[in-house]
PDB file of C-alpha atoms and ligand atoms in Angstrom:
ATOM      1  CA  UNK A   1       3.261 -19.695 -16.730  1.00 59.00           C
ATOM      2  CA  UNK A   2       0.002 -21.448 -16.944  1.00 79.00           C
ATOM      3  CA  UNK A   3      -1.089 -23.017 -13.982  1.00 91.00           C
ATOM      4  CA  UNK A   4      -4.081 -25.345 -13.172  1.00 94.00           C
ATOM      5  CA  UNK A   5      -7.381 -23.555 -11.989  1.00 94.00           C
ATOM      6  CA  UNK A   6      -7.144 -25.409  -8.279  1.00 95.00           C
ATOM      7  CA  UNK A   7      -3.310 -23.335  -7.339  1.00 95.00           C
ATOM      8  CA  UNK A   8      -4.116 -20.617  -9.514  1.00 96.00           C
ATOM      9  CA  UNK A   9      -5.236 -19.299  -5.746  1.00 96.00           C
ATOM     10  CA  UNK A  10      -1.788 -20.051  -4.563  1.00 97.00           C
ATOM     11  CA  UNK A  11      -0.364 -18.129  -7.305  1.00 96.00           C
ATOM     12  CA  UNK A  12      -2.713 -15.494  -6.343  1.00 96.00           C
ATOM     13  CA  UNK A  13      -0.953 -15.542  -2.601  1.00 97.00           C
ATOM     14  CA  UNK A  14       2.763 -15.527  -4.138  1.00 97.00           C
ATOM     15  CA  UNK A  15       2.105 -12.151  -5.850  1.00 96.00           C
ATOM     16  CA  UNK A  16       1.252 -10.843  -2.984  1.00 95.00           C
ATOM     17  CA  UNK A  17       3.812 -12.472  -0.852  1.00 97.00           C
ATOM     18  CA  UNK A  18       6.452 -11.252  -3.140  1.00 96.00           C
ATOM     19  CA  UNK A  19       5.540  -7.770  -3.303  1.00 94.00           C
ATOM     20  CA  UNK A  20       5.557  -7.895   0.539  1.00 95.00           C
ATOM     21  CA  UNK A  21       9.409  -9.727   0.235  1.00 96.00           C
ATOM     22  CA  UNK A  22      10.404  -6.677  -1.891  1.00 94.00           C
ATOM     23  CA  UNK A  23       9.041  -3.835   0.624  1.00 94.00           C
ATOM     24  CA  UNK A  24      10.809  -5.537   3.750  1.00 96.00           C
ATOM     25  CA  UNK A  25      13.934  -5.553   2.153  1.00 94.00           C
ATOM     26  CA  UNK A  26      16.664  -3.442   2.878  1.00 91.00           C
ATOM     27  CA  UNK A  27      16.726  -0.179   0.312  1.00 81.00           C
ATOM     28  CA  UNK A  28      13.493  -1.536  -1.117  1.00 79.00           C
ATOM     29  CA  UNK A  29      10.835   0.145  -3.254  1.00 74.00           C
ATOM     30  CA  UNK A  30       9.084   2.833  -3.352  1.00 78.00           C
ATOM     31  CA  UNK A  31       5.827   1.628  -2.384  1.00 87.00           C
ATOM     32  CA  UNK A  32       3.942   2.900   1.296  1.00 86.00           C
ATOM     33  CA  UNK A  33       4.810   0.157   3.076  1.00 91.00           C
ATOM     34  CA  UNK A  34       8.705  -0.055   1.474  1.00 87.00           C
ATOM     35  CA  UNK A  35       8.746   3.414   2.242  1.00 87.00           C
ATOM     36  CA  UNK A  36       7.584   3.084   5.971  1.00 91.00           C
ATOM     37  CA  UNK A  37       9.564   2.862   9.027  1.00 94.00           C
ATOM     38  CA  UNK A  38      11.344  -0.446  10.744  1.00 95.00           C
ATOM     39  CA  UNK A  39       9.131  -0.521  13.226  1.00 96.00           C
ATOM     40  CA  UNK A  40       6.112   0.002  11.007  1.00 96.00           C
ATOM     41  CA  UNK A  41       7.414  -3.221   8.343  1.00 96.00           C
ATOM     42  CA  UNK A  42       8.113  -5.612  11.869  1.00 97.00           C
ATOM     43  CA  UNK A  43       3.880  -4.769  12.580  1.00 97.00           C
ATOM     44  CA  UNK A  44       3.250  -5.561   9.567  1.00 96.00           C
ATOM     45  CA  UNK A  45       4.816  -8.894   9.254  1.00 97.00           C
ATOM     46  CA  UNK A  46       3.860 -10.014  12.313  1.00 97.00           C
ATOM     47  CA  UNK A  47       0.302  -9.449  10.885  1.00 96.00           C
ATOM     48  CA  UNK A  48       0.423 -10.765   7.543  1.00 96.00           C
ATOM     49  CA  UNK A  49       2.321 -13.773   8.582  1.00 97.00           C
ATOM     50  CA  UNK A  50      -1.030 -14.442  11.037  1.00 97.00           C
ATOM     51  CA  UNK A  51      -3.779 -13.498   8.447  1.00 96.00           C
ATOM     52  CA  UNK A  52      -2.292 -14.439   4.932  1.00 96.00           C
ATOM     53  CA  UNK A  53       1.483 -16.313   5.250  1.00 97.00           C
ATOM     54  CA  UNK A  54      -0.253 -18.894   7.672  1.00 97.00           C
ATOM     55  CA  UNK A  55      -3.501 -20.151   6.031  1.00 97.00           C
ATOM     56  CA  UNK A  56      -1.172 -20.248   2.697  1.00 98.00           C
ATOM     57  CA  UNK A  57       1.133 -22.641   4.261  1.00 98.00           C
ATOM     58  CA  UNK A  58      -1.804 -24.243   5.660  1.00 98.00           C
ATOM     59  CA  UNK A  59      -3.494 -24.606   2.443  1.00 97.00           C
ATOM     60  CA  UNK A  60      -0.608 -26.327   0.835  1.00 98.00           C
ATOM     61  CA  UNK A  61       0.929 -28.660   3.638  1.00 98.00           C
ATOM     62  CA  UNK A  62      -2.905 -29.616   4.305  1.00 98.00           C
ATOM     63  CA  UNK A  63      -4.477 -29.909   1.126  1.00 98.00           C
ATOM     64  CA  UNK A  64      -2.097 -29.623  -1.772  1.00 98.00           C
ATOM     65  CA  UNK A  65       1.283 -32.074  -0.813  1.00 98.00           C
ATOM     66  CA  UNK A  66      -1.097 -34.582   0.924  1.00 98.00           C
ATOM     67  CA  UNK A  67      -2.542 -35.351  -2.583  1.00 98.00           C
ATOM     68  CA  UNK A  68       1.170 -34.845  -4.259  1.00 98.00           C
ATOM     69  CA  UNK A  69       3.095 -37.292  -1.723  1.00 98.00           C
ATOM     70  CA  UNK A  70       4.230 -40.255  -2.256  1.00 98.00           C
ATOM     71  CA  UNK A  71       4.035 -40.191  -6.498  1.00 98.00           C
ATOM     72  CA  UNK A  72       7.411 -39.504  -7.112  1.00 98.00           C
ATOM     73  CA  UNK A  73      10.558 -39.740  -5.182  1.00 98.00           C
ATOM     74  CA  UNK A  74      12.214 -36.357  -6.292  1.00 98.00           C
ATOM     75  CA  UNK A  75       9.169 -34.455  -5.721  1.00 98.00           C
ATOM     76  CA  UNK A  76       8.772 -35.629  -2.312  1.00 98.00           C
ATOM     77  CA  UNK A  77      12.148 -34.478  -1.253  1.00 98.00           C
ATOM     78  CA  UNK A  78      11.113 -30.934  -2.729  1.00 98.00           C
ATOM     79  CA  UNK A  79       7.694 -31.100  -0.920  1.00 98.00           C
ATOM     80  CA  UNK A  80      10.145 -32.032   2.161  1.00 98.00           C
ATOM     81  CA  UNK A  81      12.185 -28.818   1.435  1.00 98.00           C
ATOM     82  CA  UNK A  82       9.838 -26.397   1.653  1.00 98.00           C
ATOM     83  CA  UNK A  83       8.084 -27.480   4.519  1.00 98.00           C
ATOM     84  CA  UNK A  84      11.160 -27.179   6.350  1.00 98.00           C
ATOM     85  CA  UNK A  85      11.147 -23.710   4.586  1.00 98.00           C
ATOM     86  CA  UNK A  86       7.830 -22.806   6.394  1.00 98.00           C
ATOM     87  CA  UNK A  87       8.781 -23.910   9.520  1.00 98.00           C
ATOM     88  CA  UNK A  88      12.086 -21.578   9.047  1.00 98.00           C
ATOM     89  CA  UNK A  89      10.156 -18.353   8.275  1.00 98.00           C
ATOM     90  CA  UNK A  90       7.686 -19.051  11.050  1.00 98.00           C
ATOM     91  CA  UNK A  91      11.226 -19.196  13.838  1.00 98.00           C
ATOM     92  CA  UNK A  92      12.544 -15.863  11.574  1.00 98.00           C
ATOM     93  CA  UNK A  93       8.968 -14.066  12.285  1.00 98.00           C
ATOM     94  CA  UNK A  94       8.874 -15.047  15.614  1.00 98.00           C
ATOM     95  CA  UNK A  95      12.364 -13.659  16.391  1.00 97.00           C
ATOM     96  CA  UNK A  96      11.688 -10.486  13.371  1.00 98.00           C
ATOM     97  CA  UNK A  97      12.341  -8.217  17.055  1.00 97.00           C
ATOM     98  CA  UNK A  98      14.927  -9.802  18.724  1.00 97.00           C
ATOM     99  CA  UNK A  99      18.628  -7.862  17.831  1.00 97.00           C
ATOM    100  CA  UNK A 100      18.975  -5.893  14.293  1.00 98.00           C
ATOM    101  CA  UNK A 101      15.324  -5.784  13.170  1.00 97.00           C
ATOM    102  CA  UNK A 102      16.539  -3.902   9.774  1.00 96.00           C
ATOM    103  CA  UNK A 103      18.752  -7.288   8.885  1.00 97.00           C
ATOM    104  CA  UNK A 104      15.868  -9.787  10.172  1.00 98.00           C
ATOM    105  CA  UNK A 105      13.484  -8.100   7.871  1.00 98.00           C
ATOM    106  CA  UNK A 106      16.217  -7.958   5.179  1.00 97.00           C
ATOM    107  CA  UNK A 107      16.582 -11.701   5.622  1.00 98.00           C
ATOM    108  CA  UNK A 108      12.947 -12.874   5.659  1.00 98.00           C
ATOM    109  CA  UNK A 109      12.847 -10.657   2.502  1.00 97.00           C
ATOM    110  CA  UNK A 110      15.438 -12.904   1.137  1.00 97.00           C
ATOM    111  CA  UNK A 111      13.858 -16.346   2.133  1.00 98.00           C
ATOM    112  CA  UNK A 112      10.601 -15.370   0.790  1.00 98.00           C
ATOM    113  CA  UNK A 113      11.190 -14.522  -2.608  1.00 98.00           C
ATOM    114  CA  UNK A 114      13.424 -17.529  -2.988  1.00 98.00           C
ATOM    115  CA  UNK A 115      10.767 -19.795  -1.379  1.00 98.00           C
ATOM    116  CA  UNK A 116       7.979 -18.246  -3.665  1.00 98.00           C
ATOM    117  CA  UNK A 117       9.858 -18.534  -6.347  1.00 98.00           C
ATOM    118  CA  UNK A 118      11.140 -22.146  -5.640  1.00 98.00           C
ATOM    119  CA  UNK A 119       7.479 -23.020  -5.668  1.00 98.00           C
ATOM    120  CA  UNK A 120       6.390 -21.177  -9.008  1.00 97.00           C
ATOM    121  CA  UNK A 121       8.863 -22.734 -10.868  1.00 97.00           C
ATOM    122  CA  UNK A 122      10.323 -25.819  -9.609  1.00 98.00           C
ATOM    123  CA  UNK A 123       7.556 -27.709  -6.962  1.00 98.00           C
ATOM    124  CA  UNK A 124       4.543 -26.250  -8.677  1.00 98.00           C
ATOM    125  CA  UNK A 125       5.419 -27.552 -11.902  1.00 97.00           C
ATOM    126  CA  UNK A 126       6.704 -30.637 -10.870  1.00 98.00           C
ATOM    127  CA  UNK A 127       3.207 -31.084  -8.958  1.00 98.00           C
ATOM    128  CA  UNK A 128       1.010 -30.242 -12.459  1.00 97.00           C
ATOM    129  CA  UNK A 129       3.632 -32.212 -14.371  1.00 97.00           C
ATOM    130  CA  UNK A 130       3.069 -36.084 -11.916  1.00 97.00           C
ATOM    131  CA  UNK A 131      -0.635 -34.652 -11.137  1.00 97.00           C
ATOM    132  CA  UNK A 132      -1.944 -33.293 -14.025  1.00 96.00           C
ATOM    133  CA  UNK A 133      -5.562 -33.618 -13.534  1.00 94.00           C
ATOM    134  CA  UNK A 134      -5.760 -35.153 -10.699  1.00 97.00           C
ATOM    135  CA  UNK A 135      -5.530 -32.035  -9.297  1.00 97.00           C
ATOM    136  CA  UNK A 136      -9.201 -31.286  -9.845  1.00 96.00           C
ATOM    137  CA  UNK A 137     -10.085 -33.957  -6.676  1.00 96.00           C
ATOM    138  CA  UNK A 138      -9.328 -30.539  -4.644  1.00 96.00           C
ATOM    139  CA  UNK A 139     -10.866 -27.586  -6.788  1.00 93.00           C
ATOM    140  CA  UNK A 140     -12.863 -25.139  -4.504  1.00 92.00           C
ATOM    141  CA  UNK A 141     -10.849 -26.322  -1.125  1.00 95.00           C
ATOM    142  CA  UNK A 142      -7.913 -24.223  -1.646  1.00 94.00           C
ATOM    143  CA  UNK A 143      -8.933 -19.974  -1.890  1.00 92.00           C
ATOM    144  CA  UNK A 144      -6.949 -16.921  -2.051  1.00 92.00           C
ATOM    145  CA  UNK A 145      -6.353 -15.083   1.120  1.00 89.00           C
ATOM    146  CA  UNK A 146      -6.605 -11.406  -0.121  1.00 85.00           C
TER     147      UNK A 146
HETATM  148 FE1  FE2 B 201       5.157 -22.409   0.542  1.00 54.09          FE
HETATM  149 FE1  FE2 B 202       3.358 -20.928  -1.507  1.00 54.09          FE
END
């Protein structure tokens, strides 16, 4: 899909993100990271979550919903959604070593592809579809982190 030049950083991010959702999984593919051990994918995480996951979530509760909020009622309960789906993969990679780490990662996997892809094509539509260009007020402030 399309999307407007300011999120087409954002996009950037989910591609990355997903890949990343793939290799944690259990079984997963047959990359070096998916191929790496538990203990290697749990570093990892920690570290991306810090340095990438982090400043995306930052860029879009901080600069992207501010200017989406309060348009339209349905898309502020999906704006609602996934910030309560950031603040759930922040508790699961806080607790990624605490019991089975090979099921945390597994489930973080899980949340992150379906929160990606929750945002591709549901919320970021809906945002381009009530913002259209409106969206250009924030072009430049939002960048991709790799
Ligand atoms: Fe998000
Ligand atoms: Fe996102």
């Amino acid at each position: 899909m399309k999307r407007h030049k300011t999120i087409i950083p954002l996009s950037h991010d989910h591609h990355v993100i997903l890949k990343l959702a793939q290799e944690i999984k259990r079984n997963f593919i047959k990359t070096v990271l998916g191929k790496s051990s538990i203990e290697n994918k749990v570093k990892h995480v920690i570290s991306t979550f810090k340095k990438e996951l982090l400043p995306h979530f930052n860029h879009e509760e901080n600069i992207l919903f501010p200017l989406a909020k309060g348009k339209d009622a349905e898309l502020d309960r999906m704006i609602d959604e996934i910030i309560e789906e950031h603040d759930k993969i922040g508790r699961l990679v806080s607790k990624i070593e605490v019991g089975d780490k090979e099921q945390n990662l597994d489930d973080l996997g899980f949340l992150l592809e379906s929160h990606i892809r929750k945002e591709e094509r549901i919320v970021f539509s809906k945002i381009e579809e009530i913002l259209g260009d409106e969206l250009n007020i924030i072009e430049g402030q939002i960048y991709a982190k790799r």
